[in-house]
Coordinates of C-alpha atoms and ligand atoms in Angstrom, one line a residue:
M917 CA 7.5 -3.4 -7.9
F918 CA 7.6 0.4 -8.4
Q919 CA 4.1 1.2 -7.1
K920 CA 3.8 3.7 -4.4
K921 CA 3.1 2.6 -0.8
E922 CA 0.1 3.5 1.3
N923 CA 1.6 6.9 2.4
R924 CA 4.9 7.2 0.7
P925 CA 6.2 7.2 -2.8
F926 CA 8.7 4.5 -4.1
L927 CA 12.0 6.2 -3.4
I928 CA 15.1 5.9 -5.6
A929 CA 18.1 7.8 -4.5
G930 CA 21.9 7.9 -4.8
P931 CA 24.7 9.7 -6.5
C932 CA 24.7 10.7 -10.2
S933 CA 27.9 8.8 -10.6
A934 CA 29.8 6.1 -8.7
E935 CA 33.1 8.0 -8.2
S936 CA 34.8 5.7 -5.6
E937 CA 34.1 3.0 -3.2
E938 CA 34.1 5.3 -0.3
Q939 CA 31.8 7.8 -1.9
V940 CA 29.3 5.1 -2.9
L941 CA 29.3 3.5 0.5
A942 CA 29.1 6.9 2.2
T943 CA 26.0 7.8 0.2
A944 CA 24.4 4.4 0.9
R945 CA 25.0 4.6 4.6
G946 CA 23.4 8.1 4.7
L947 CA 20.4 6.8 2.9
K948 CA 20.0 3.3 4.6
D949 CA 17.7 4.4 7.5
L950 CA 15.5 6.7 5.3
G951 CA 13.5 3.7 4.1
I952 CA 14.4 4.2 0.4
D953 CA 13.5 1.4 -2.0
L954 CA 16.4 1.5 -4.5
F955 CA 20.0 2.9 -4.6
R956 CA 20.8 4.5 -7.9
S957 CA 24.3 5.2 -9.2
G958 CA 25.6 6.0 -12.8
V959 CA 28.5 3.6 -13.7
W960 CA 28.7 4.5 -17.4
K961 CA 27.9 8.2 -17.9
P962 CA 26.5 9.5 -21.1
R963 CA 28.1 13.1 -21.2
T964 CA 27.1 15.8 -23.6
R965 CA 30.6 16.9 -24.4
P966 CA 33.9 14.8 -24.4
G967 CA 36.4 15.5 -21.7
A968 CA 34.0 15.2 -18.7
F969 CA 34.0 12.3 -16.3
E970 CA 32.4 9.4 -18.1
G971 CA 32.1 7.0 -15.2
N972 CA 34.3 4.3 -13.7
G973 CA 32.6 1.5 -15.8
T974 CA 32.8 -2.1 -14.8
M975 CA 35.2 -1.3 -12.0
A976 CA 32.4 0.4 -10.1
L977 CA 30.1 -2.6 -10.2
P978 CA 31.7 -4.4 -7.1
W979 CA 31.1 -1.2 -5.1
L980 CA 27.3 -1.7 -5.6
R981 CA 27.5 -5.2 -4.5
L982 CA 29.2 -3.9 -1.3
V983 CA 26.2 -1.5 -0.9
K984 CA 23.8 -4.4 -1.0
Q985 CA 25.9 -6.5 1.4
E986 CA 26.4 -3.8 3.9
T987 CA 23.0 -2.0 3.9
G988 CA 20.6 -4.5 2.2
L989 CA 19.6 -1.8 -0.3
K990 CA 18.7 -3.0 -3.8
T991 CA 20.7 -1.2 -6.5
T992 CA 20.0 0.1 -10.0
I993 CA 22.2 1.6 -12.7
E994 CA 21.9 2.9 -16.3
V995 CA 22.6 0.5 -19.2
A996 CA 23.0 1.8 -22.7
N997 CA 24.1 -1.3 -24.7
G998 CA 24.1 -5.2 -24.6
N999 CA 27.5 -5.5 -23.0
Q1000 CA 26.5 -3.1 -20.2
V1001 CA 23.4 -5.2 -19.6
Y1002 CA 25.6 -8.4 -19.4
E1003 CA 28.2 -6.8 -16.9
A1004 CA 25.3 -5.4 -14.7
L1005 CA 23.6 -8.9 -14.5
K1006 CA 27.0 -10.6 -13.8
H1007 CA 27.5 -8.3 -10.8
G1008 CA 24.1 -8.7 -9.4
V1009 CA 22.5 -5.3 -10.0
D1010 CA 18.8 -5.6 -9.1
V1011 CA 17.1 -3.2 -11.5
L1012 CA 18.4 -1.6 -14.8
W1013 CA 17.3 1.8 -16.3
V1014 CA 17.4 2.9 -19.9
G1015 CA 18.7 6.5 -20.1
A1016 CA 17.2 9.5 -22.0
R1017 CA 19.8 9.4 -24.7
S1018 CA 19.2 5.7 -25.3
T1019 CA 15.4 5.9 -25.3
V1020 CA 15.7 8.2 -28.2
N1021 CA 17.5 5.6 -30.3
P1022 CA 15.5 2.4 -31.2
F1023 CA 18.7 0.6 -32.2
S1024 CA 20.1 1.0 -28.7
V1025 CA 16.9 0.1 -27.0
Q1026 CA 16.5 -3.0 -29.2
E1027 CA 20.1 -4.0 -28.4
I1028 CA 19.3 -3.7 -24.7
A1029 CA 16.0 -5.5 -25.1
D1030 CA 17.7 -8.4 -27.0
A1031 CA 20.4 -8.7 -24.2
L1032 CA 17.5 -8.9 -21.7
K1033 CA 15.7 -11.9 -23.4
G1034 CA 15.2 -14.6 -20.9
V1035 CA 16.2 -12.5 -18.0
D1036 CA 13.2 -11.1 -16.2
I1037 CA 14.9 -8.2 -14.3
P1038 CA 12.9 -5.0 -13.5
V1039 CA 13.6 -2.2 -16.0
L1040 CA 12.9 1.5 -15.8
V1041 CA 12.6 3.5 -19.1
K1042 CA 13.4 7.2 -19.0
N1043 CA 11.6 9.6 -21.4
P1044 CA 13.6 10.4 -24.5
V1045 CA 15.5 13.7 -24.5
N1046 CA 13.1 15.1 -27.1
P1047 CA 9.4 15.5 -26.3
D1048 CA 8.1 12.5 -28.3
L1049 CA 5.7 10.2 -26.5
D1050 CA 5.6 7.6 -29.2
L1051 CA 9.3 7.2 -28.9
W1052 CA 9.0 6.7 -25.1
I1053 CA 6.2 4.2 -25.6
G1054 CA 8.2 2.4 -28.3
A1055 CA 11.1 1.9 -25.9
I1056 CA 8.7 0.5 -23.2
E1057 CA 7.2 -1.9 -25.8
R1058 CA 10.6 -3.1 -27.0
I1059 CA 11.6 -4.0 -23.4
R1060 CA 8.3 -5.6 -22.8
N1061 CA 8.5 -7.7 -26.0
A1062 CA 11.8 -9.1 -24.7
G1063 CA 9.7 -10.7 -21.9
V1064 CA 10.4 -8.1 -19.0
T1065 CA 7.3 -8.1 -16.8
N1066 CA 8.3 -5.4 -14.3
I1067 CA 8.6 -2.1 -16.2
G1068 CA 8.3 1.4 -15.0
A1069 CA 8.6 4.8 -16.7
I1070 CA 10.9 7.6 -15.4
H1071 CA 9.9 11.2 -16.3
R1072 CA 13.2 13.3 -16.3
G1073 CA 12.1 16.2 -18.5
F1074 CA 12.8 17.2 -22.1
S1075 CA 15.6 19.3 -23.8
S1076 CA 14.5 22.5 -25.1
Y1077 CA 16.3 25.4 -26.7
A1078 CA 14.1 27.9 -25.0
K1079 CA 15.5 29.4 -21.8
S1080 CA 13.7 28.1 -18.8
K1081 CA 14.3 27.7 -15.0
F1082 CA 14.4 24.0 -15.6
R1083 CA 17.5 22.0 -16.9
N1084 CA 14.9 19.8 -18.8
A1085 CA 11.5 21.2 -19.3
P1086 CA 8.9 18.9 -17.6
Y1087 CA 6.1 19.2 -20.2
W1088 CA 3.8 17.5 -17.7
E1089 CA 1.2 16.9 -20.5
I1090 CA 3.4 14.2 -22.0
P1091 CA 3.6 11.9 -18.8
I1092 CA -0.1 12.7 -18.3
E1093 CA -0.9 11.3 -21.8
L1094 CA 1.4 8.3 -21.0
R1095 CA -0.7 7.6 -17.9
R1096 CA -3.9 7.8 -20.0
R1097 CA -2.5 5.4 -22.6
M1098 CA -0.7 3.1 -20.2
P1099 CA -2.6 3.4 -16.9
E1100 CA -1.0 0.4 -15.2
L1101 CA 2.5 1.6 -15.8
P1102 CA 4.2 2.9 -12.7
L1103 CA 5.4 6.4 -13.2
I1104 CA 8.5 8.0 -11.4
C1105 CA 9.7 11.5 -11.5
D1106 CA 13.4 12.3 -11.7
N1107 CA 13.2 15.7 -10.1
S1108 CA 17.0 16.1 -10.2
H1109 CA 17.4 16.0 -14.0
I1110 CA 14.2 18.1 -14.5
C1111 CA 15.5 20.8 -12.1
G1112 CA 19.2 20.9 -12.6
N1113 CA 19.4 22.8 -9.3
R1114 CA 18.7 22.1 -5.6
E1115 CA 16.2 24.9 -5.0
D1116 CA 13.3 23.5 -7.1
L1117 CA 13.6 19.8 -6.1
L1118 CA 10.8 19.8 -3.5
E1119 CA 8.4 21.8 -5.7
V1120 CA 8.8 19.5 -8.7
A1121 CA 8.6 16.3 -6.5
Q1122 CA 5.3 17.6 -4.9
Q1123 CA 3.9 18.5 -8.3
A1124 CA 4.6 14.9 -9.4
L1125 CA 2.9 13.5 -6.2
D1126 CA -0.1 15.8 -6.8
L1127 CA -0.4 14.1 -10.3
N1128 CA -0.4 10.7 -8.6
Y1129 CA 3.1 9.6 -9.6
D1130 CA 4.2 6.4 -8.0
G1131 CA 7.8 7.5 -7.1
L1132 CA 10.7 9.8 -7.2
M1133 CA 14.4 9.4 -8.4
T1134 CA 16.7 11.9 -6.8
E1135 CA 20.4 12.3 -6.9
V1136 CA 22.1 12.3 -3.5
H1137 CA 25.9 12.8 -2.8
P1138 CA 27.8 13.1 0.5
T1139 CA 29.5 16.2 -0.7
P1140 CA 27.4 17.6 -3.6
D1141 CA 29.6 20.5 -4.4
A1142 CA 32.5 18.2 -5.0
A1143 CA 30.6 15.8 -7.2
W1144 CA 32.3 14.8 -10.5
S1145 CA 29.0 15.1 -12.5
D1146 CA 25.8 17.1 -11.9
A1147 CA 27.2 18.9 -8.8
K1148 CA 24.5 21.6 -8.9
Q1149 CA 21.6 19.5 -8.6
Q1150 CA 22.7 16.9 -6.0
I1151 CA 21.9 17.1 -2.3
T1152 CA 23.2 15.5 0.8
P1153 CA 21.5 12.6 2.5
F1154 CA 20.4 15.0 5.4
V1155 CA 18.8 17.5 2.9
Y1156 CA 17.1 14.5 1.1
A1157 CA 15.7 13.3 4.4
E1158 CA 14.2 16.7 4.9
L1159 CA 12.8 16.7 1.4
V1160 CA 11.1 13.3 1.8
A1161 CA 9.7 14.4 5.2
S1162 CA 8.2 17.5 3.6
L1163 CA 6.3 15.6 0.9
I1164 CA 2.5 15.4 1.1
V1165 CA 1.2 12.2 -0.4
R1166 CA -2.3 12.5 -1.7
R1167 CA -4.8 9.7 -1.5
E1168 CA -6.1 8.3 -4.8
T1169 CA -9.6 8.1 -3.6
T1170 CA -11.8 7.9 -0.6
D1171 CA -15.1 6.3 0.5
N1172 CA -16.2 9.4 2.4
A1173 CA -19.8 9.8 1.2
E1174 CA -19.9 13.6 1.6
F1175 CA -16.8 14.1 -0.4
L1176 CA -18.0 11.7 -3.1
E1177 CA -21.3 13.7 -3.4
N1178 CA -19.6 17.1 -3.5
I1179 CA -17.1 16.0 -6.2
E1180 CA -19.9 14.5 -8.2
N1181 CA -21.8 17.8 -8.2
L1182 CA -18.7 19.7 -9.1
R1183 CA -17.9 17.3 -12.0
H1184 CA -21.5 17.7 -13.2
K1185 CA -20.8 21.5 -13.4
I1186 CA -17.5 20.9 -15.3
D1187 CA -19.4 18.6 -17.8
E1188 CA -22.0 21.3 -18.4
I1189 CA -19.4 23.9 -18.9
D1190 CA -17.5 21.6 -21.3
L1191 CA -20.7 21.1 -23.3
E1192 CA -21.2 24.9 -23.4
L1193 CA -17.7 25.3 -24.7
L1194 CA -18.2 22.8 -27.4
N1195 CA -21.5 24.6 -28.5
L1196 CA -19.6 27.9 -28.5
L1197 CA -16.7 26.4 -30.6
S1198 CA -19.2 24.9 -33.0
R1199 CA -20.9 28.3 -33.4
R1200 CA -17.5 30.0 -33.9
M1201 CA -16.6 27.6 -36.7
R1202 CA -20.0 28.2 -38.5
V1203 CA -19.2 32.0 -38.4
A1204 CA -15.6 31.2 -39.7
E1205 CA -17.3 29.4 -42.7
D1206 CA -19.4 32.4 -43.4
I1207 CA -16.2 34.5 -43.4
G1208 CA -14.5 32.0 -45.6
R1209 CA -17.4 32.2 -48.2
Y1210 CA -17.3 36.0 -48.0
K1211 CA -13.6 36.1 -48.6
L1212 CA -13.9 33.7 -51.5
R1213 CA -16.5 36.0 -53.2
N1214 CA -14.2 39.0 -52.7
N1215 CA -11.0 37.1 -53.5
I1216 CA -9.4 37.8 -50.1
A1217 CA -6.7 35.7 -48.5
I1218 CA -7.6 33.5 -45.5
L1219 CA -4.7 34.4 -43.2
Q1220 CA -4.7 38.0 -42.0
A1221 CA -1.7 38.4 -39.7
V1222 CA -2.8 41.8 -38.4
R1223 CA -6.2 40.4 -37.4
W1224 CA -4.6 37.3 -35.7
N1225 CA -2.3 39.4 -33.7
E1226 CA -5.2 41.5 -32.7
I1227 CA -7.2 38.6 -31.6
L1228 CA -4.2 37.3 -29.6
E1229 CA -3.5 40.6 -27.9
K1230 CA -7.1 41.2 -27.0
G1231 CA -7.2 37.6 -25.7
F1232 CA -4.2 38.2 -23.4
V1233 CA -5.8 41.3 -21.9
Q1234 CA -9.2 39.8 -21.5
G1235 CA -7.8 36.5 -20.3
R1236 CA -5.7 38.2 -17.6
Q1237 CA -8.7 40.0 -16.4
R1238 CA -10.4 36.6 -16.0
G1239 CA -7.5 34.9 -14.1
L1240 CA -6.1 32.9 -17.2
N1241 CA -2.5 32.9 -17.9
D1242 CA -0.9 34.1 -21.2
E1243 CA 0.6 30.7 -22.0
F1244 CA -2.8 29.0 -21.8
I1245 CA -4.5 31.8 -23.8
E1246 CA -1.9 31.5 -26.6
K1247 CA -2.3 27.7 -26.8
F1248 CA -6.0 27.9 -26.7
L1249 CA -6.5 30.7 -29.2
A1250 CA -3.9 29.3 -31.6
A1251 CA -5.8 26.0 -31.6
V1252 CA -9.1 27.7 -32.1
H1253 CA -7.6 30.0 -34.9
N1254 CA -6.0 27.1 -36.7
E1255 CA -9.3 25.2 -36.7
S1256 CA -11.0 28.3 -38.1
I1257 CA -8.5 28.4 -40.9
T1258 CA -9.1 24.8 -41.7
H1259 CA -12.9 25.5 -41.9
Q1260 CA -12.3 28.5 -44.2
Q1261 CA -10.1 26.4 -46.4
A1262 CA -12.8 23.8 -46.6
V1263 CA -15.3 26.3 -47.9
M1264 CA -12.7 27.9 -50.4
H1265 CA -11.7 24.5 -51.7
P1266 CA -14.6 22.1 -51.3
A1267 CA -13.1 19.8 -54.0
V1268 CA -9.9 19.2 -52.1
E1269 CA -12.0 18.5 -49.0
K1270 CA -14.1 15.9 -50.9
E1271 CA -11.0 14.1 -52.2
V1272 CA -9.6 13.4 -48.7
Ligands
PEP1845 C1 21.2 10.0 -14.8 O1 20.2 9.6 -14.3 O2 22.4 10.2 -14.2 C2 21.2 10.4 -16.3 C3 22.3 10.4 -17.0 O3 19.9 10.8 -16.6 P1 19.3 11.1 -18.0 O4 19.4 9.8 -18.9 O5 17.9 11.4 -17.5 O6 20.1 12.3 -18.6
MN1846 MN1 23.0 12.9 -13.2

């Protein structure tokens, strides 16, 4: 159900929270003609600190039924426990989603899964707040084991203590790895909760489409500045329409023979370079082992902080000259350096190596 269409992503839009019948209907009316696939709204809101608006709860569910009756839009809400699943089903909600703060907790996910047994309603599972792919996959498996056949994943970014322009760091490598491990699973980007602001919404949405995501979930509110939750990241239906119109949807593949031949040649070059890289890395590890033996003979410690800093600093300078960014250089050299240490440890403690 959540797969992208020929030239358009699967679109989920609606307010962060259902504040009143008027606000919910005004948003839905604004979105009706834009061809969205699903109307979202939070009914029970998991707020970080007490005292904030925690949602209107069950009282808001009839408003979503009105949305369906008046606009024909299907609806989706977040559920965080068995009772909320029961209430949502009773009020005819079409799709449920598991929020980031629930995915993180297998007890909650299992309770939701148990409440879904025998009810094959589509379910979307947001990534957990922490960057843990197995926890995300585990939640998807629990929902699937309950007999739900229509499941999708929502990437909404990850909490991080580090300061960043994002509210929730995207760590794109995590959804990319999810795609590799579950290639059939539809993947949707919640650009609103990744960004936490309005300015970067289009950039993040386009990044997701460039990575072949199936859809987008975006928070839309008739008067965003006055929203009772997540005011900074919500946009009006008009701005949302502009965002959707600016998106470029890439094709997955083509049968153009010239393209296929050229891409084949380029991929061949990449394969050759990858092989060269592996040969170089292998040579580097042999030298690291020589160093390990030499240090052993002279009783010298493996880790030399000054030398490691020197490698890194030189790497940054030389990397920049070659168009490589510092973040990548740091990750790459740290991985290589760690592996060199492992090789040196192996020559210093051959017995330990043999035991494992
Ligand atoms: C939401 O979508 O309104 C929400 C609370 O999201 P998340 O679970 O991603 O924080
Ligand atoms: Mn929100």
